[in-house]
XYZ file of C-alpha atoms in Angstrom:
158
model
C 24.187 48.756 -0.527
C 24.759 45.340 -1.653
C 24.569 42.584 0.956
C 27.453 41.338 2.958
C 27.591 37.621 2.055
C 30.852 37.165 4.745
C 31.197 35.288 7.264
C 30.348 36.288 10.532
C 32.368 38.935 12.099
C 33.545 39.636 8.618
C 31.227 42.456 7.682
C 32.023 44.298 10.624
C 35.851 43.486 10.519
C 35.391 45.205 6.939
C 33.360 48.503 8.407
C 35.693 48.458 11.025
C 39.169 48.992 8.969
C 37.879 50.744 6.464
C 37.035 53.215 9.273
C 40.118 53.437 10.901
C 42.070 53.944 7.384
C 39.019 56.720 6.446
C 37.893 54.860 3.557
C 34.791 55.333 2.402
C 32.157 52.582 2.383
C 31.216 53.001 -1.071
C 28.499 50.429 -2.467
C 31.623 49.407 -5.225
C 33.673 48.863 -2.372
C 31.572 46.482 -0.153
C 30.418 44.658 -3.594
C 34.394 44.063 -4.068
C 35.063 42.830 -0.607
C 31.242 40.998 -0.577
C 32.368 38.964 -3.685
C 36.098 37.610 -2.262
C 34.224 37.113 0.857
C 32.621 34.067 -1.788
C 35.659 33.272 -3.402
C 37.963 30.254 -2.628
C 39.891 30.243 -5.849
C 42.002 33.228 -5.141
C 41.089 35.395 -7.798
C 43.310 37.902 -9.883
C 42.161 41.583 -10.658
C 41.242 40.825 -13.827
C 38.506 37.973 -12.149
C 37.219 40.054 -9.482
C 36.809 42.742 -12.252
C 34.972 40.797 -14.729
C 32.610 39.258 -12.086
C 32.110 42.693 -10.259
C 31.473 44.497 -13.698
C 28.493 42.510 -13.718
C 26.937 44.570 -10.846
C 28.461 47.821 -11.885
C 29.087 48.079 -15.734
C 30.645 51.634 -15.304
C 33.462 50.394 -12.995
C 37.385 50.536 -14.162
C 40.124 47.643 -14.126
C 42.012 50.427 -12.310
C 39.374 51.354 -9.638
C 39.101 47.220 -8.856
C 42.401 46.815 -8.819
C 43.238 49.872 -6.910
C 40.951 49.005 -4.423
C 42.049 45.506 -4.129
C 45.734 47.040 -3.095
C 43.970 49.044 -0.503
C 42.623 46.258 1.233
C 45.339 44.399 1.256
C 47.689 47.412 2.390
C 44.871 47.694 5.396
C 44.948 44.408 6.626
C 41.400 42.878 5.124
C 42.962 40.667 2.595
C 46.421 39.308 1.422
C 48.197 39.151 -1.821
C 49.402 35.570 -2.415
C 52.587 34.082 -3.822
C 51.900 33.294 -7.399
C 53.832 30.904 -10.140
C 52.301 33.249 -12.388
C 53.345 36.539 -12.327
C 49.778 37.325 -11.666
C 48.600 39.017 -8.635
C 46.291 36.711 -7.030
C 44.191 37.824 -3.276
C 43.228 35.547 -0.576
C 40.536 37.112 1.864
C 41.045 34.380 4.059
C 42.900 36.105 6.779
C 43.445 33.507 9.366
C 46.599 31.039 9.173
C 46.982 28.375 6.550
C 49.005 27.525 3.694
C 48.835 26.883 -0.043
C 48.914 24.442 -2.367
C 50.000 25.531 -6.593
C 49.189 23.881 -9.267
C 52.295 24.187 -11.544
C 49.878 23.113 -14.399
C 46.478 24.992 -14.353
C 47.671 28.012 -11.518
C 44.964 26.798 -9.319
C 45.691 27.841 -5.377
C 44.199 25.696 -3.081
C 44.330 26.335 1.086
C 45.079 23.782 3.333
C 45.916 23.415 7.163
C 48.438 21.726 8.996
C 49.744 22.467 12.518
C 53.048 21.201 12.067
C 53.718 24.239 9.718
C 52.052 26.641 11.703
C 54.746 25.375 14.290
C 57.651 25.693 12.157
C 60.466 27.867 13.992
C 62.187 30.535 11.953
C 65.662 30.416 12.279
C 66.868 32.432 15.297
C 69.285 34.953 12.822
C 66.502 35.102 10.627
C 64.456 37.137 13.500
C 67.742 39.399 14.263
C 68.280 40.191 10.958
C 64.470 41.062 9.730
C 61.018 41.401 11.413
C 58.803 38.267 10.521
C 55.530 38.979 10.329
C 53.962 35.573 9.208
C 54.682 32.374 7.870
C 53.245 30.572 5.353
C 53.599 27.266 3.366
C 53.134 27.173 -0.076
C 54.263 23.258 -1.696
C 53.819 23.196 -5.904
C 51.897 20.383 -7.046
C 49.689 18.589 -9.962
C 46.051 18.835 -8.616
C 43.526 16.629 -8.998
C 41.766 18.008 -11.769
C 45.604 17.596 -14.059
C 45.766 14.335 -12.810
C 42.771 13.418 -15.049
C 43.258 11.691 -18.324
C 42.721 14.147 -20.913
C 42.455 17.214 -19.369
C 43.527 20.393 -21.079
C 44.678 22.857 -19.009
C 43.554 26.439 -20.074
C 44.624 29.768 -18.304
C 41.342 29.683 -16.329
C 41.934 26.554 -15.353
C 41.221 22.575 -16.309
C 38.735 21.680 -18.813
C 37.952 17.968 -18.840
């Protein structure tokens, strides 16, 4: 079984759902969540297949992406807000927001207390169940900003 290259806590946090939702620890499986564990870009499907596929040639777009929908409908990852119409995932699970590129689709996280402490409107909470909150501001990043940088759907090239 490939190694867990999480953080702390994280390999077990990852044993321990897929427990409790009787998923089976397959050696695809912990590969899938071992590689976002690494990731900071917020990776679509069609990234975490094309690095995993590496590992295990065999594997399907459909069983990466299938299983990347299971973990977030468990609790072990999230599916962020995208520009793009592309599904991205974020396997950081603890609170922060998220910065968009509107040029290159880049995601970047950031913190900021202020937003955690943002106060949903009182007939928001009658009217729905909020279950978290999250910031998401769309800017030109730092690698746009350069002169002469093309912008590619992968990202900047200088």
């Amino acid at each position: 079984m490939p190694s867990m290259n999480a953080a702390p806590g994280e390999a077990g946090r990852f044993f321990e759902l897929c427990r409790a939702h009787s998923l089976k620890i397959t050696p695809q499986r912990t590969a899938i969540y071992s590689l976002l564990g690494n990731c900071r870009d917020h990776p679509s499907a069609d990234q975490v297949y094309r690095l995993i596929k590496r590992e295990f040639p065999n594997i399907s777009f459909e069983t990466v992406n299938r299983t990347l929908l299971t973990f977030a409908s468990i609790g072990l990852i999230s599916i962020v807000e995208s520009t793009s119409g592309v599904r991205r995932f974020d396997p950081d699970m603890k609170s922060h927001h998220h910065m968009h590129c509107i040029r290159c689709g880049r995601i970047f996280d950031f913190q900021h207390e202020g937003y955690d402490a943002l106060e949903v409107p009182g007939q928001l909470n009658e009217e729905f169940s909020v279950l978290s909150k999250r910031v998401v501001l769309h800017v030109i990043c730092p690698f746009c900003l350069q002169p002469g940088a093309a912008v590619t759907t992968e990202g900047v090239v200088a």
